[in-house]
Coordinates of C-alpha atoms and ligand atoms in Angstrom, one line a residue:
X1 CA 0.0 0.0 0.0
X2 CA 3.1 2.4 0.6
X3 CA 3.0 3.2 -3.1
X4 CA -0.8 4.4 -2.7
X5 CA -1.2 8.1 -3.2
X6 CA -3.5 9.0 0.4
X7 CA -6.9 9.9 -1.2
X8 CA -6.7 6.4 -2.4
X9 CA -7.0 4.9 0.9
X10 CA -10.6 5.5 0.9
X11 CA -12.3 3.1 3.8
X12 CA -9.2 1.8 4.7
X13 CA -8.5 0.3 8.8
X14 CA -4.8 -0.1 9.2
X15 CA -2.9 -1.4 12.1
X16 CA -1.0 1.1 13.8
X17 CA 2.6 1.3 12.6
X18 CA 4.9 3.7 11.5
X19 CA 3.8 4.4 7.8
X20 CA 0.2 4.2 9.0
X21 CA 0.9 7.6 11.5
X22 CA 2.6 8.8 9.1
X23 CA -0.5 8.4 6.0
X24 CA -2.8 9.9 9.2
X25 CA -0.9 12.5 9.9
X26 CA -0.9 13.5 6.3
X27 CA -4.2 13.4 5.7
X28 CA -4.9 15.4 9.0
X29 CA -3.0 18.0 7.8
X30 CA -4.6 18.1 4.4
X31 CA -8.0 19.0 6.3
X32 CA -9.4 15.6 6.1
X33 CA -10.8 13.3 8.8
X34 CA -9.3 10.2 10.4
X35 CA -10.8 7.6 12.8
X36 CA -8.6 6.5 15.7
X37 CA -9.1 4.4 19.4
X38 CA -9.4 6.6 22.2
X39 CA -10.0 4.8 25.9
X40 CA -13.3 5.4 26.0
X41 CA -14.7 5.1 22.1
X42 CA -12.9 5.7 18.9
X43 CA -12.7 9.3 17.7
X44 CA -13.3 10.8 14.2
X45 CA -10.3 13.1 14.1
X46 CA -10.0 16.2 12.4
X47 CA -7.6 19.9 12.7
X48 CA -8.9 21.5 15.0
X49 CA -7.7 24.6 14.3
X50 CA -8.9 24.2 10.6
X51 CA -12.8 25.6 9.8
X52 CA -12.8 23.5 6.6
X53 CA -12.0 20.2 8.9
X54 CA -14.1 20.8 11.6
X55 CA -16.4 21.2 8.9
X56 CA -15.8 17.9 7.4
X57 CA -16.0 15.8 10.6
X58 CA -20.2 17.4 10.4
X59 CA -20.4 16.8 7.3
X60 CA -19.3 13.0 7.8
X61 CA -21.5 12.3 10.7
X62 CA -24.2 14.0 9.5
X63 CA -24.4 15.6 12.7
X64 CA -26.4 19.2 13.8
X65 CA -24.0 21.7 13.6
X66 CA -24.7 22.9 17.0
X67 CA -23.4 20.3 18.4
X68 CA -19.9 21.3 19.9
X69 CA -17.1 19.2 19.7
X70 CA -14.2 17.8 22.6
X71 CA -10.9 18.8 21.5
X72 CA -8.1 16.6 22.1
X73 CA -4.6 17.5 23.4
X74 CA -0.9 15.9 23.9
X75 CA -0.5 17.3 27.4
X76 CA -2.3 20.1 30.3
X77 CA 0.3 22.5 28.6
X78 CA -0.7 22.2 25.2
X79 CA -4.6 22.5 26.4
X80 CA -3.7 25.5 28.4
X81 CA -2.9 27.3 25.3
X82 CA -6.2 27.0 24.2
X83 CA -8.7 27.7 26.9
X84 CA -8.3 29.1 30.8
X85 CA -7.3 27.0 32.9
X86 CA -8.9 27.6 37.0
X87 CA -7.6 25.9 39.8
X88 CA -10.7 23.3 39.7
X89 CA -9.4 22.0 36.0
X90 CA -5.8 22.3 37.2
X91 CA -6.3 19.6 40.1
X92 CA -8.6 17.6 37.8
X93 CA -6.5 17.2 35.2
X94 CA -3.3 16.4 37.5
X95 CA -6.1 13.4 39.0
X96 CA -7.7 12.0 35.7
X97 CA -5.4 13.3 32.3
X98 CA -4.4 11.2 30.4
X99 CA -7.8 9.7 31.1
X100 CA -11.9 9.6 29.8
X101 CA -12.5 13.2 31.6
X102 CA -13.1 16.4 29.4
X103 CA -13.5 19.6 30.9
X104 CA -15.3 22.8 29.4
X105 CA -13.6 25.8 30.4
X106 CA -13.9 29.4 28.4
X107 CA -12.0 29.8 25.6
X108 CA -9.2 32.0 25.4
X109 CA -9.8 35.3 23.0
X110 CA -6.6 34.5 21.0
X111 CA -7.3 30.9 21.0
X112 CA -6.6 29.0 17.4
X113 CA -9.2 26.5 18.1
X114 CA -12.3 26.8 15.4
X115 CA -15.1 28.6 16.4
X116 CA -17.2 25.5 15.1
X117 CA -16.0 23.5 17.7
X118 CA -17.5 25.7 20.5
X119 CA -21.0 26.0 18.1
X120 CA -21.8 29.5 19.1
X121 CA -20.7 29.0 22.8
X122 CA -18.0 30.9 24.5
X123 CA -16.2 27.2 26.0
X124 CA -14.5 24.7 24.8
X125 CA -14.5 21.3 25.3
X126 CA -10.7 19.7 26.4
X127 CA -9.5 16.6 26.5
X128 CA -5.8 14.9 27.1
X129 CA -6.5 11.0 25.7
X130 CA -4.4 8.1 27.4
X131 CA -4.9 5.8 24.8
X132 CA -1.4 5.2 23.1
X133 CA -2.6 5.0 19.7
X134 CA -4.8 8.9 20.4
X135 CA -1.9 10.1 21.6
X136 CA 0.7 8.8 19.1
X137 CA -1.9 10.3 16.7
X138 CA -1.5 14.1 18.4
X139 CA 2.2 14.1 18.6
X140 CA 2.2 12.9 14.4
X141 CA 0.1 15.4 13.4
X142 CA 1.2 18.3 15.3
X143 CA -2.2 20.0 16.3
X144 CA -5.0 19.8 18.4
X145 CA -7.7 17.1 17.3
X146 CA -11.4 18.2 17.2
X147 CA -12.6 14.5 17.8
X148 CA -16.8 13.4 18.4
X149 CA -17.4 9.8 18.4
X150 CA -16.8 8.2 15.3
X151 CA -20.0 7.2 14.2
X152 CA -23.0 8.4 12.1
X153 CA -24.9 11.3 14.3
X154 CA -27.5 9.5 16.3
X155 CA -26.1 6.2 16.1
X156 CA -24.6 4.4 19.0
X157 CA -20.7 5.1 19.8
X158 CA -18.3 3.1 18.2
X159 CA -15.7 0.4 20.0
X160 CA -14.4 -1.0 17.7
X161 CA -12.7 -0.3 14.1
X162 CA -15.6 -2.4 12.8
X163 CA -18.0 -0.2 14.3
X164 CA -16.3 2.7 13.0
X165 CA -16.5 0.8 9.5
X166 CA -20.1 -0.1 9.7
X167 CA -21.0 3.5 10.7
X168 CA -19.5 5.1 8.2
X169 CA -17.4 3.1 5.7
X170 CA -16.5 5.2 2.7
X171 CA -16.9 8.1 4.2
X172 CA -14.0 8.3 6.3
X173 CA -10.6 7.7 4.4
X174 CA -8.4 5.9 7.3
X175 CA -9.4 3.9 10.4
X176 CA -6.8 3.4 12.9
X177 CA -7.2 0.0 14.8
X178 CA -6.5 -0.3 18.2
X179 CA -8.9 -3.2 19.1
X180 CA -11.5 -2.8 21.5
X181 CA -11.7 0.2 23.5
X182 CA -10.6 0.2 27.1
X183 CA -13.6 2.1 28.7
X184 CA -16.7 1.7 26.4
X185 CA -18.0 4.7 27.8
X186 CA -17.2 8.2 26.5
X187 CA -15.7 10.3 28.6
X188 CA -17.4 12.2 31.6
X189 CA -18.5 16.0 30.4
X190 CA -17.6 18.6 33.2
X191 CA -18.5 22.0 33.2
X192 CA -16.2 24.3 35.2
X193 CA -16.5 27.3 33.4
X194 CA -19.6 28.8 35.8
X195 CA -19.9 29.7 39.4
X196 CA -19.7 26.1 40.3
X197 CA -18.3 22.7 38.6
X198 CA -21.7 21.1 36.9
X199 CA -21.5 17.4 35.3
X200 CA -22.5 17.4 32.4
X201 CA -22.3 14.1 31.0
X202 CA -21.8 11.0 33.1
X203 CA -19.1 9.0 31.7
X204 CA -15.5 7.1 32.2
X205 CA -14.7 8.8 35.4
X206 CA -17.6 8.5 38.0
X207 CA -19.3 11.4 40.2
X208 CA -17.8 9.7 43.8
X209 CA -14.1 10.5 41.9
X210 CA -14.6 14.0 40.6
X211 CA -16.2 14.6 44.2
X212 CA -13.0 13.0 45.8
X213 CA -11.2 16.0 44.3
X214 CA -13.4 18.6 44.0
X215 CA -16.0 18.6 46.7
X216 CA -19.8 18.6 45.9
X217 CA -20.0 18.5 42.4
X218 CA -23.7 19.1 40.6
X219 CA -25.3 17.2 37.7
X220 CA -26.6 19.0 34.8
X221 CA -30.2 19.6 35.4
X222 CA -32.8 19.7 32.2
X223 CA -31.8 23.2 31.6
X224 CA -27.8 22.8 31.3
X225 CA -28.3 19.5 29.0
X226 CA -29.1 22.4 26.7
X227 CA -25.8 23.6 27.2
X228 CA -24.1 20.3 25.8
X229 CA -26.7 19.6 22.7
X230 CA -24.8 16.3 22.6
X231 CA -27.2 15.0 25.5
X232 CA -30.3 15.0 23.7
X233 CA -31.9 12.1 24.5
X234 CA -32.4 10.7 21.0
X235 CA -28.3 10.4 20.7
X236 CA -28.1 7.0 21.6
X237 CA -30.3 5.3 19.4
X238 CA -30.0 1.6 18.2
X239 CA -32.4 0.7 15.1
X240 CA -34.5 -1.7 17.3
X241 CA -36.9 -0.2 20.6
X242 CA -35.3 -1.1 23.8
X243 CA -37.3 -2.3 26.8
X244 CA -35.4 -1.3 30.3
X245 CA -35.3 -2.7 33.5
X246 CA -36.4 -6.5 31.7
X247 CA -37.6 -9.1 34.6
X248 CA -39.0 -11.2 31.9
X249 CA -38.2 -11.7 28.1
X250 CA -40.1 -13.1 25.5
X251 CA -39.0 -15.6 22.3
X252 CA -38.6 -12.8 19.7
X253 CA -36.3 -10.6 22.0
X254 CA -32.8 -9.8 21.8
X255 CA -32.0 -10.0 25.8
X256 CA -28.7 -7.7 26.9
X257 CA -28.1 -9.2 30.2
X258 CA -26.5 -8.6 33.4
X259 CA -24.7 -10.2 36.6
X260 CA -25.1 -14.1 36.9
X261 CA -28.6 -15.2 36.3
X262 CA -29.7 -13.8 33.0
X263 CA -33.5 -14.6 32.2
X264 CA -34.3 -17.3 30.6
X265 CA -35.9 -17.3 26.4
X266 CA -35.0 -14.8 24.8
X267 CA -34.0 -15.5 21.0
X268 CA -30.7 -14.8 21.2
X269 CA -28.9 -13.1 24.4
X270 CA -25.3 -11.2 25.5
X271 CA -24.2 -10.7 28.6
X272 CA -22.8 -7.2 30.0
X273 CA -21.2 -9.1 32.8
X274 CA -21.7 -12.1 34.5
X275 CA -20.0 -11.7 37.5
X276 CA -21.7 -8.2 37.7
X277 CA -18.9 -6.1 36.8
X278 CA -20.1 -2.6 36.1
X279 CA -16.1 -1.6 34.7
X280 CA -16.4 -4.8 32.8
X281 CA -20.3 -4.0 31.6
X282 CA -19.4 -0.1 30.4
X283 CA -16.9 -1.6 28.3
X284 CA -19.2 -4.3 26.6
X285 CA -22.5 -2.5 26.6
X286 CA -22.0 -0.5 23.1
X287 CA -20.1 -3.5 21.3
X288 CA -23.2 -5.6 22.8
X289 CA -25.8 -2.8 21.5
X290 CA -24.2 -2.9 18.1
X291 CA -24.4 -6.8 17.9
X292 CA -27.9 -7.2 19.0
X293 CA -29.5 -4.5 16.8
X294 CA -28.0 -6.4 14.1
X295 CA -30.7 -9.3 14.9
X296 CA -34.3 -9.2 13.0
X297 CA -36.0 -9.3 16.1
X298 CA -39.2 -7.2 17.8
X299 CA -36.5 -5.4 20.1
X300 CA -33.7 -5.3 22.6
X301 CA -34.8 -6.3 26.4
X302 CA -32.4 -5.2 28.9
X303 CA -31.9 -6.5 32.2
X304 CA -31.5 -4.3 35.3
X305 CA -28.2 -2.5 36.0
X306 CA -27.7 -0.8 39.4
X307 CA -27.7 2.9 39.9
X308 CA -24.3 3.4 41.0
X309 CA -20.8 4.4 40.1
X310 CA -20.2 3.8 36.3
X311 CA -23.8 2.2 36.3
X312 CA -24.9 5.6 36.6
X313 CA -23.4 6.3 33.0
X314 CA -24.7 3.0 31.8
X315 CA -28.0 4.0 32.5
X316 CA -27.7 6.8 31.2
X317 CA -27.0 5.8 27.6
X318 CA -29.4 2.7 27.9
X319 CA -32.2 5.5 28.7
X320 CA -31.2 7.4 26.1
X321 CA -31.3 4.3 23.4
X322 CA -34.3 3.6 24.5
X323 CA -36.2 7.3 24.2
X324 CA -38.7 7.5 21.8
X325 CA -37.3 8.5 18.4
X326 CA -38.8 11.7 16.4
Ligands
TXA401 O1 -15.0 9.9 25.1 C1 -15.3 10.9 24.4 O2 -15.5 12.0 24.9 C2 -15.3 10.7 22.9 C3 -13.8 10.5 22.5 C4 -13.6 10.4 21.0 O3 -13.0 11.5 23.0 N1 -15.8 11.9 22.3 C5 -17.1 12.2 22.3 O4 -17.5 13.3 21.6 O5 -17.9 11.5 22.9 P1 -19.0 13.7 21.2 O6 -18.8 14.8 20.3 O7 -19.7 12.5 20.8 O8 -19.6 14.2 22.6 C6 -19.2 15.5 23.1 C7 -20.0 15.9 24.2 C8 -21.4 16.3 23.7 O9 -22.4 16.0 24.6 C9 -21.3 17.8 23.5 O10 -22.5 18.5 23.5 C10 -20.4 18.1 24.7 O11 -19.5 17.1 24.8 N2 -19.7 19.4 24.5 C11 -18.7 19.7 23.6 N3 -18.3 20.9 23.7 C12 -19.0 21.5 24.7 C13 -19.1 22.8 25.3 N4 -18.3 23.8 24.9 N5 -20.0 23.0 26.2 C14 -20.8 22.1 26.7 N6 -20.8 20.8 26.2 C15 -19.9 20.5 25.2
MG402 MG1 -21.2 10.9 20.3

């Protein structure tokens, strides 16, 4: 493939070497998009300092452009360049980064970062990545990546480069495959640009260990989820209906389970975790989504997960997936 000029690498998913970086990076700085493993859910990468790129990664996922986007950074320092940093995001960060925590914080006025990635807001959305491959990615191409979940707006996030494939194939030139994502959650969303630090998306890190730092944090009540358009509950949507908090199932039911008794007749079942893992769960419960809304079945049962820690987050997306579509 070396001999391949880039734009010919339509659809490809390459294993992570060298000449692989280096075809990414090259693309990335050309403006275009690329798709790469993060810990939490693989990433559709794009310049974030570039209008025309941040454009693309829209136009790709077909996503509403209101929706801001998480910018991803090598290190605290680079990040700091970008937006300012307060004392609540400076011990954050030193806890969590690398790790599946972004922070909003207001933008700086000479910042370089696209105003499309803020969508009309006066934050941005930060991120430092520990997966090797993200961060491999950011030191090759040289710049800031404006990343959303690498799937089809609407859709379910991606876990895999399969997913990513299956989402949106030709439309994205290069997949970088890292396997299966760490996490399976995306990252937690906290707001610490206000008069106090606000949750706004549960996610990777939990609401015990941002409160381990930070004191009392708040969760984003109906009125800040408009603040992160993201959260709309329709986000998370499998083609199939999803019916929550199963105690029974019937024959023509996909059943997601959980812990160590799943129920009994459904037509074809996966389990988050047997042992009742919720870790183990969040990292299995998009990659379980995707394989049983492949089945041509009346819908998706799902089995009780309890309301704590990363369950929280679990929930959260289930409830989400399930909300009546418009
Ligand atoms: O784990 C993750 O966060 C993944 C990986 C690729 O890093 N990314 C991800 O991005 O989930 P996305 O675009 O699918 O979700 C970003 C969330 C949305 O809910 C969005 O509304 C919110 O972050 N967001 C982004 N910028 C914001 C801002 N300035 N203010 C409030 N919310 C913001
Ligand atoms: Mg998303």
């Amino acid at each position: 493939m070396s001999q391949e000029p880039t734009h010919r690498l339509a659809g490809r998913i390459l294993t992570p070497d060298a000449e692989a970086f280096r075809a990414a990076a090259n693309l990335l700085q050309a403006g275009e998009v690329v798709a790469f493993p993060t810990e939490t859910v693989y990433g559709l990468g794009a310049d974030a300092t570039n209008d025309r790129a941040v454009a693309r990664i829209f136009e790709t996922k077909g996503r509403p452009s209101f929706n801001p986007l998480i910018v991803h950074f090598e290190t605290l320092e680079a990040a700091a360049r970008e937006v300012e940093i307060n004392p609540w995001a400076e011990a954050l960060a030193k806890a969590f980064w690398p790790g599946p925590l972004t922070l909003v914080l207001p933008r700086k006025t000479d910042s370089r970062i696209s105003l499309l990635c803020s969508a009309g807001l006066p934050t941005l959305a930060v991120r430092v990545p520990r997966h090797e491959i993200g961060q491999s990615l950011l030191r090759a191409a040289q710049r800031p990546l404006a990343a959303p979940s690498a799937n089809a707006s609407g859709r379910i996030s991606p876990t895999s480069a399969i997913h990513v494939a299956a989402s949106l194939g030709d439309r994205v030139p290069l997949i970088l495959d890292g396997g299966d994502c760490e996490v399976g959650l995306e990252s937690t969303v906290i707001d610490l640009s206000g008069p106090r630090p606000v949750i706004l998306r549960p996610g990777g890190i939990t609401r015990a260990q941002l409160e381990a730092v930070l004191g009392t944090v708040d969760e984003a009540t109906a009125d800040s989820d408009i603040k992160s358009p993201g959260m709309m509950t329709s986000h998370y949507a499998p083609s199939l209906p999803l019916r929550l908090g199963a105690t029974s199932v019937n024959a023509n039911e996909a059943l997601l389970a959980f812990g160590p008794k799943p129920l009994e007749g459904a037509a074809v079942t996966l389990n988050l975790s047997t042992s009742g893992d919720l870790a183990e769960a969040a990292a299995n419960l998009f990659g379980h989504l995707h394989h049983l809304d492949r089945e041509k079945l009346a819908g998706i049962a799902v089995m009780p997960v309890p309301e704590q820690g990363l369950g929280i987050a679990i929930n959260d997306r289930l409830a989400r997936a399930a909300a009546p579509r418009n």
